[in-house]
Coordinates of N, CA and C and ligand atoms in Angstrom, one line a residue:
X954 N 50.5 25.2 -3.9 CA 50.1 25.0 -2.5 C 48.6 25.0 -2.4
X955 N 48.0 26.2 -3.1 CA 46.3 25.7 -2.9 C 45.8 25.0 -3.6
X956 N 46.5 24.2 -4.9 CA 46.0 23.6 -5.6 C 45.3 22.5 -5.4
X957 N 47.1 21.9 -4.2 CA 46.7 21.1 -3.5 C 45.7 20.6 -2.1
X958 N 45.6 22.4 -1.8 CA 44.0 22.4 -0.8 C 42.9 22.2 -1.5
X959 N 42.4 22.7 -2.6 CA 41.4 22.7 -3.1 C 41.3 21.2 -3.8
X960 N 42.4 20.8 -4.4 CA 42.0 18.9 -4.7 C 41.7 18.2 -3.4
X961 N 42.4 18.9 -2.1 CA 42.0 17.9 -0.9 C 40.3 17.7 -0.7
X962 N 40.1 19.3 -0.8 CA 38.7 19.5 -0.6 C 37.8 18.8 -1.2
X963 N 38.1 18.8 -2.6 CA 37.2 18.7 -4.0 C 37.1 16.8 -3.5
X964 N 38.1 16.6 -3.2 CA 38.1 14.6 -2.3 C 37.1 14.6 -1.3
X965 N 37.3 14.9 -0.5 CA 36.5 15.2 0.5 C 35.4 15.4 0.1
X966 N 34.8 16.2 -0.6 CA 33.7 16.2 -1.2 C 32.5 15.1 -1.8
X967 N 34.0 14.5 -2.6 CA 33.2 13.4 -3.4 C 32.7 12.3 -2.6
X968 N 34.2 12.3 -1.4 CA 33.8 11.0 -0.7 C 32.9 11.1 0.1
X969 N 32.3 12.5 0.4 CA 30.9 12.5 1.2 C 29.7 12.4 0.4
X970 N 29.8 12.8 -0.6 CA 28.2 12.5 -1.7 C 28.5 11.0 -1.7
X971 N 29.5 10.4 -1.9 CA 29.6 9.0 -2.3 C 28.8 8.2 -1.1
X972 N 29.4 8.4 0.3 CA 29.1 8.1 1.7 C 27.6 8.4 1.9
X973 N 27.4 9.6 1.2 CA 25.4 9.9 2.0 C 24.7 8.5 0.9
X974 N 25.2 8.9 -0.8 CA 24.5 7.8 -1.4 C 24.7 6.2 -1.1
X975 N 25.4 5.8 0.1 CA 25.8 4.8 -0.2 C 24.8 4.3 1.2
X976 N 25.0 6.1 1.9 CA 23.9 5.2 3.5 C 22.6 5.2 3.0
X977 N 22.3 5.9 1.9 CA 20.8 6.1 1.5 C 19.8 4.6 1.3
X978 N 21.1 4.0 0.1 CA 21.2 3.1 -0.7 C 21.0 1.8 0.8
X979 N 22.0 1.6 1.5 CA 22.0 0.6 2.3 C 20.2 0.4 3.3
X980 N 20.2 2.3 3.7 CA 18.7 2.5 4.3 C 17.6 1.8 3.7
X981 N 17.5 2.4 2.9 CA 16.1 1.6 1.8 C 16.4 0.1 1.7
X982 N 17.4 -0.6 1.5 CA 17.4 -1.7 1.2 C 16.8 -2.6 2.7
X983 N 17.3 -2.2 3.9 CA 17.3 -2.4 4.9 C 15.5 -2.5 5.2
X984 N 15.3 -1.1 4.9 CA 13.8 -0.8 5.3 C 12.9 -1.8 4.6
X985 N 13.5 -2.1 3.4 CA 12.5 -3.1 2.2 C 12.8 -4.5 2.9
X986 N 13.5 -5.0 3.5 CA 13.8 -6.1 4.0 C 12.7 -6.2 5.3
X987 N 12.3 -5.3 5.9 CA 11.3 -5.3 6.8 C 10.5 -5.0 6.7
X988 N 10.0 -4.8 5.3 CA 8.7 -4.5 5.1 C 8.0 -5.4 4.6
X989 N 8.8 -6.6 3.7 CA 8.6 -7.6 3.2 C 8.1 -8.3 3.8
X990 N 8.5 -8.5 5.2 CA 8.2 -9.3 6.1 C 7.5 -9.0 7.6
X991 N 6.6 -8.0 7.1 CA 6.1 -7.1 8.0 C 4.5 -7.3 8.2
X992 N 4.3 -7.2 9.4 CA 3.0 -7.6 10.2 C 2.0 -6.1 9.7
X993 N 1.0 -6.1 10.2 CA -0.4 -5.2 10.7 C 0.0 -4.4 11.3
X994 N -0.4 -3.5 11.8 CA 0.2 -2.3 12.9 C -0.5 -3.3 13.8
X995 N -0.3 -3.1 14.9 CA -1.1 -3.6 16.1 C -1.9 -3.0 16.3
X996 N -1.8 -1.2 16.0 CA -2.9 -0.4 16.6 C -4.5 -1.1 15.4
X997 N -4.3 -1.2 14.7 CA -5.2 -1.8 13.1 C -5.2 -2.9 14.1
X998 N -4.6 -3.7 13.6 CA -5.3 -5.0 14.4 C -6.1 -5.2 15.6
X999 N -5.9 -4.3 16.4 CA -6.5 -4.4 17.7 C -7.9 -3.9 17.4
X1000 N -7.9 -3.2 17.1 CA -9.5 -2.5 16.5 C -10.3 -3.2 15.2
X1001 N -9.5 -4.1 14.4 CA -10.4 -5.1 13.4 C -9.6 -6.4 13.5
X1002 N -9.8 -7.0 14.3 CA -9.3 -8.8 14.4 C -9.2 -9.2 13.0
X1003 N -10.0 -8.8 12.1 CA -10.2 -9.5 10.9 C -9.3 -9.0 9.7
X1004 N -8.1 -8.3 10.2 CA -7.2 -8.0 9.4 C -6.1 -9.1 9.3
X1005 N -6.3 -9.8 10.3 CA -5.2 -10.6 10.4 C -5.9 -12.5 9.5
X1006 N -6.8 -12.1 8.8 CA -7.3 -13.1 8.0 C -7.9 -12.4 6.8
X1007 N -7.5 -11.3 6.3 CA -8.1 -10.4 5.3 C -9.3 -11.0 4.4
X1008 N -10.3 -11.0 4.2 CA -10.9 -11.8 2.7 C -12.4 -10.6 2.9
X1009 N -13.3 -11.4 2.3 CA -14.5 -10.8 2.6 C -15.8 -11.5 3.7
X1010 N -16.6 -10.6 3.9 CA -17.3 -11.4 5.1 C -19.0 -10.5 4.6
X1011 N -19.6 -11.9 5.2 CA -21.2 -11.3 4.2 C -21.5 -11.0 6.1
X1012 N -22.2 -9.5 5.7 CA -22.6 -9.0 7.5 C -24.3 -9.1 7.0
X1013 N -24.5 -9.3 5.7 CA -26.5 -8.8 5.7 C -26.9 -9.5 4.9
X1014 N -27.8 -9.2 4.6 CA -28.7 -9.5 2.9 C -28.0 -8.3 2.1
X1015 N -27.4 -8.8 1.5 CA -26.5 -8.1 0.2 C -25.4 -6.6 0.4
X1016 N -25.1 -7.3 1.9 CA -24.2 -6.6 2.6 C -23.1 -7.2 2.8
X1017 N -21.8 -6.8 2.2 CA -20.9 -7.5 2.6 C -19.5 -6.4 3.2
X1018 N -18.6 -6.8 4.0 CA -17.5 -6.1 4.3 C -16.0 -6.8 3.9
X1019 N -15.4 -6.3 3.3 CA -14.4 -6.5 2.8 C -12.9 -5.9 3.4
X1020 N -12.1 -7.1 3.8 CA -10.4 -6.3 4.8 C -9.5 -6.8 4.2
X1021 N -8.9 -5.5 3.5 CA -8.1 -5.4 2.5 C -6.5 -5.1 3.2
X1022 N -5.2 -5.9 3.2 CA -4.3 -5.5 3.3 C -3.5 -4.6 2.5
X1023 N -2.9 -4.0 2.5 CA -2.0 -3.3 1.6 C -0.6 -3.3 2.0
X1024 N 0.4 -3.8 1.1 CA 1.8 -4.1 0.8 C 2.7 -4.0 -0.5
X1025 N 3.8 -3.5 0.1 CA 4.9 -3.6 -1.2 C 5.2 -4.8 -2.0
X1026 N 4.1 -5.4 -2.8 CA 3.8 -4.6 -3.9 C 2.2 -5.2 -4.1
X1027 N 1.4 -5.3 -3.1 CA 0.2 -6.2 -3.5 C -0.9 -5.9 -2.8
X1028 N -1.9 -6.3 -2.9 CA -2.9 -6.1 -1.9 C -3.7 -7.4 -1.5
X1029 N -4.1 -7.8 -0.6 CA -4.0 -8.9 -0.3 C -5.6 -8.7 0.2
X1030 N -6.9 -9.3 0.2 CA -6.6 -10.8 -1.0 C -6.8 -10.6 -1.9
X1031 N -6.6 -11.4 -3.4 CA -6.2 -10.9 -4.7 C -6.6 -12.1 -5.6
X1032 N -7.9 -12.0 -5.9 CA -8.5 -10.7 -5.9 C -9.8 -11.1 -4.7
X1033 N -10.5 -9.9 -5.0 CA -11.4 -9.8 -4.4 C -12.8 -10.3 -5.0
X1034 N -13.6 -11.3 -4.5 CA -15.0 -11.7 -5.4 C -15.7 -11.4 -4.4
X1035 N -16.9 -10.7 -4.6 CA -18.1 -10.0 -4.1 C -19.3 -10.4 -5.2
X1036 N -20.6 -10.6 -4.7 CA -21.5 -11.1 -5.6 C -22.3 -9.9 -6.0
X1037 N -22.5 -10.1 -7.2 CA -24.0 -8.5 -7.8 C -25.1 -8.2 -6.7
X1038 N -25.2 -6.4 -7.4 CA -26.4 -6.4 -6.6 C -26.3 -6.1 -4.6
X1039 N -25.2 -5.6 -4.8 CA -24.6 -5.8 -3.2 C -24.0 -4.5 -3.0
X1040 N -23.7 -4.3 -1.4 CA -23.3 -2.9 -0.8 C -21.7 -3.2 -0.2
X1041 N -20.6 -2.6 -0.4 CA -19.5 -3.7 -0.1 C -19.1 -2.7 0.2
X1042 N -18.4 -2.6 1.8 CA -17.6 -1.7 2.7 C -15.9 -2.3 2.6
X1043 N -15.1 -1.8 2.3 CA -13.6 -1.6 2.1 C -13.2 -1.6 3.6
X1044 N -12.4 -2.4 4.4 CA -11.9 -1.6 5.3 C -10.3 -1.7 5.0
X1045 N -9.5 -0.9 4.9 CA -8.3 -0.8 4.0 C -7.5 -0.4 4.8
X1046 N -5.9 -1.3 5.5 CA -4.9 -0.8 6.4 C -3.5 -1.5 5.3
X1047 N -2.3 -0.6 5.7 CA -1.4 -1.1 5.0 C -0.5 -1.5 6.0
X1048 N 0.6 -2.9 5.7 CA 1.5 -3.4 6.7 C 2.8 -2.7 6.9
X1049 N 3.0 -1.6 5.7 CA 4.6 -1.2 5.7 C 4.3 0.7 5.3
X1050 N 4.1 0.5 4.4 CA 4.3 2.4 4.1 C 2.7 2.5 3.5
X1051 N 3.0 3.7 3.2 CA 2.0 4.7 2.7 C 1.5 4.0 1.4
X1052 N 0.2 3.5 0.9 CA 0.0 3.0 -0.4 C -1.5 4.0 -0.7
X1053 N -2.0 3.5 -2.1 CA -3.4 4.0 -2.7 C -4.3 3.1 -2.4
X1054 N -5.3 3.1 -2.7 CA -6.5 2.0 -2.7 C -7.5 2.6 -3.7
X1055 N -7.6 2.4 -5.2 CA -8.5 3.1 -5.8 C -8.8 1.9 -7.0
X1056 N -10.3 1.5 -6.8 CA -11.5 0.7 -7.3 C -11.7 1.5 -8.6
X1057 N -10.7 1.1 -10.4 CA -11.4 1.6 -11.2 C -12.3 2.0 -11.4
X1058 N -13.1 2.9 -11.9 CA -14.3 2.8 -12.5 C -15.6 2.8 -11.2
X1059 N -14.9 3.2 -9.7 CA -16.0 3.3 -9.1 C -15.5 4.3 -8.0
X1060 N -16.4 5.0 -7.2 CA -15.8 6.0 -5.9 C -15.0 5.7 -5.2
X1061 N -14.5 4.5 -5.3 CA -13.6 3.9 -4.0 C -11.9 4.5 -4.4
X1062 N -11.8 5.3 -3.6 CA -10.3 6.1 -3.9 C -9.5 6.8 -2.7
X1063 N -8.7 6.1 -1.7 CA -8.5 6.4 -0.7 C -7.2 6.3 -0.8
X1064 N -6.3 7.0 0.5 CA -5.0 6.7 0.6 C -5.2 5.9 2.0
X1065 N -4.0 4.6 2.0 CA -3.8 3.9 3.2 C -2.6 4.1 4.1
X1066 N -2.9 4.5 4.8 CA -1.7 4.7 6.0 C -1.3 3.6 6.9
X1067 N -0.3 3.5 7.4 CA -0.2 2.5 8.5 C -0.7 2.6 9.6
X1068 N -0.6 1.6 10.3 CA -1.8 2.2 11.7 C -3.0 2.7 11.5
X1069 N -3.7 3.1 10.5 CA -4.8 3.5 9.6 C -5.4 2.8 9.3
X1070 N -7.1 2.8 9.4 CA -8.0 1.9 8.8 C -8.7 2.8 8.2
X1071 N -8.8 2.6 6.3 CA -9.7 3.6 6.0 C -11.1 2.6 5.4
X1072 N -12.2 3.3 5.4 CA -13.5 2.7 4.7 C -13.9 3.4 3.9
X1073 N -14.5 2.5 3.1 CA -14.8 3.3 2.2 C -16.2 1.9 1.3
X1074 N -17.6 2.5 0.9 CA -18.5 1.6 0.7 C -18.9 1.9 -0.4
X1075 N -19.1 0.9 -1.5 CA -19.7 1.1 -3.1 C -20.6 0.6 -3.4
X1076 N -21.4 0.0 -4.1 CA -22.9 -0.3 -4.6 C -22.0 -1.3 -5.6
X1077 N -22.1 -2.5 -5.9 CA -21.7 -2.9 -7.3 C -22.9 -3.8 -7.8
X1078 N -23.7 -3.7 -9.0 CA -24.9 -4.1 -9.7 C -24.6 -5.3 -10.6
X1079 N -23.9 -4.8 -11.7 CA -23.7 -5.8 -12.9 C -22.3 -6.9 -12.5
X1080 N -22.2 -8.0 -12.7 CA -21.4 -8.6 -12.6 C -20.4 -7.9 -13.7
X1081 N -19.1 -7.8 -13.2 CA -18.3 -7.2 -13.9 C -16.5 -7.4 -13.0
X1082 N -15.3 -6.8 -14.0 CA -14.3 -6.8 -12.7 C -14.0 -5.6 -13.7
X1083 N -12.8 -5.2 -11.6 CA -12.5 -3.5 -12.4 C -11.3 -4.1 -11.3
X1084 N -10.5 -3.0 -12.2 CA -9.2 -2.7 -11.4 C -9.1 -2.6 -10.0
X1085 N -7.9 -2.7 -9.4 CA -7.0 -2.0 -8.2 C -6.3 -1.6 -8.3
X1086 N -5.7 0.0 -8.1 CA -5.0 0.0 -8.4 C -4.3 0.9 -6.9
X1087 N -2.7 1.3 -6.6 CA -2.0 1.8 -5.6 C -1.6 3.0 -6.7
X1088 N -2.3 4.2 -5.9 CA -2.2 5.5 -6.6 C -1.1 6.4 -5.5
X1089 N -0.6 6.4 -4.5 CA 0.7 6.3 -4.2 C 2.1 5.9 -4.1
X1090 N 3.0 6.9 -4.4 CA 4.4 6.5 -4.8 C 4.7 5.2 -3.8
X1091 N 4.7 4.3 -3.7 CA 5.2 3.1 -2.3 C 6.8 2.3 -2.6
X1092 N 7.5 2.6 -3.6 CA 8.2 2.3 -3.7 C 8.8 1.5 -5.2
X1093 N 9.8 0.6 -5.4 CA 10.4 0.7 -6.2 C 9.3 -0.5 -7.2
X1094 N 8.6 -1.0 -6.7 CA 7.4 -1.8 -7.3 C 6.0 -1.1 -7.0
X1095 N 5.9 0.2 -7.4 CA 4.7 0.8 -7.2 C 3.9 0.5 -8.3
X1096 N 4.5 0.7 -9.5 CA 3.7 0.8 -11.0 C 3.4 -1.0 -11.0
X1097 N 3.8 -1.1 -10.0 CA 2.7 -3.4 -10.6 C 2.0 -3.3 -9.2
X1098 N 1.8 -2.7 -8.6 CA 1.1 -3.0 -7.5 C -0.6 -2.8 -7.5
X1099 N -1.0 -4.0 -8.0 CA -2.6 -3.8 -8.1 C -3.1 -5.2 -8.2
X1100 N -4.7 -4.8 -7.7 CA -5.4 -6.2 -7.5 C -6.4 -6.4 -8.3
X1101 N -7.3 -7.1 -7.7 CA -8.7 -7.3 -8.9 C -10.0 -7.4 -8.0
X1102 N -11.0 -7.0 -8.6 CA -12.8 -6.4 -7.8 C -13.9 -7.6 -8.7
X1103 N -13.6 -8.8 -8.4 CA -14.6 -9.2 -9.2 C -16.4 -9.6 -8.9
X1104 N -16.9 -8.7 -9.6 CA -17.9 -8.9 -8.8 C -18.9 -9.9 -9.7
X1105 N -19.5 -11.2 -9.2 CA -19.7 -12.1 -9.9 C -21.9 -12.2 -9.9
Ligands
CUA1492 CU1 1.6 0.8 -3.1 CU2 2.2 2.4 -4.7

């Protein structure tokens, strides 16, 4: 008699681990489907128009500003060419989740949030290129998610 309560149970059991992993499983797939296809925050856009055409933009004599999107799995624009000898401001928002923003080999190391615009400004001298890389977990294409700094 309780053998058969505790197999009921022990069922019961399984088919709810089975059921949470299966809503988990459907969640994320869901969420990645809209992220793919996922805009700017508005709040970011509204405060830099120039997110919504990302590249770089020369503001001086050897001043330039650069609006970097960040996405599962890329950063957009890719890469980035900035000329030697120059002062380059990052403005860095991401379109879907939480990503990194960190410029090999130079101070630029930021986390990007949604709705979030972070800056961040380097000095680059010698023509050279350095990594991009997303130092945030962002998902199941985190470890390829990176761009390129070429400064020419
Ligand atoms: Cu984007 Cu990790």
């Amino acid at each position: 008699q309780y053998e058969k309560l505790w197999l009921g149970m022990s069922l019961l059991l399984i088919v709810g681990f089975i059921a949470t992993i299966t809503y988990g499983a459907v969640g994320v797939g869901v969420s990645m489907v809209d992220d793919s296809g996922g805009n700017v925050d508005p709040n970011a856009l509204d405060e830099h128009p120039e997110f919504s055409d990302p590249g770089v933009q020369k503001v001086g004599e050897n001043e330039y500003e650069v609006y970097v999107v960040a996405r599962q799995f890329i950063f957009q624009p890719d890469p980035i060419v900035v000329p030697a000898n120059s002062t380059v401001t990052f403005y860095v928002t991401s379109a879907d989740v939480i990503h990194g923003f960190a410029v090999v080999g130079t101070n630029a190391n930021t986390m990007v949030i949604p709705g979030e615009v972070a800056e961040i400004t380097v000095e680059v001298n010698e023509p050279n290129e350095y990594g991009i890389v997303c130092h945030e977990y962002c998902g199941s294409g985190h470890h390829t998610m990176e761009g390129l700094l070429r400064v020419v």
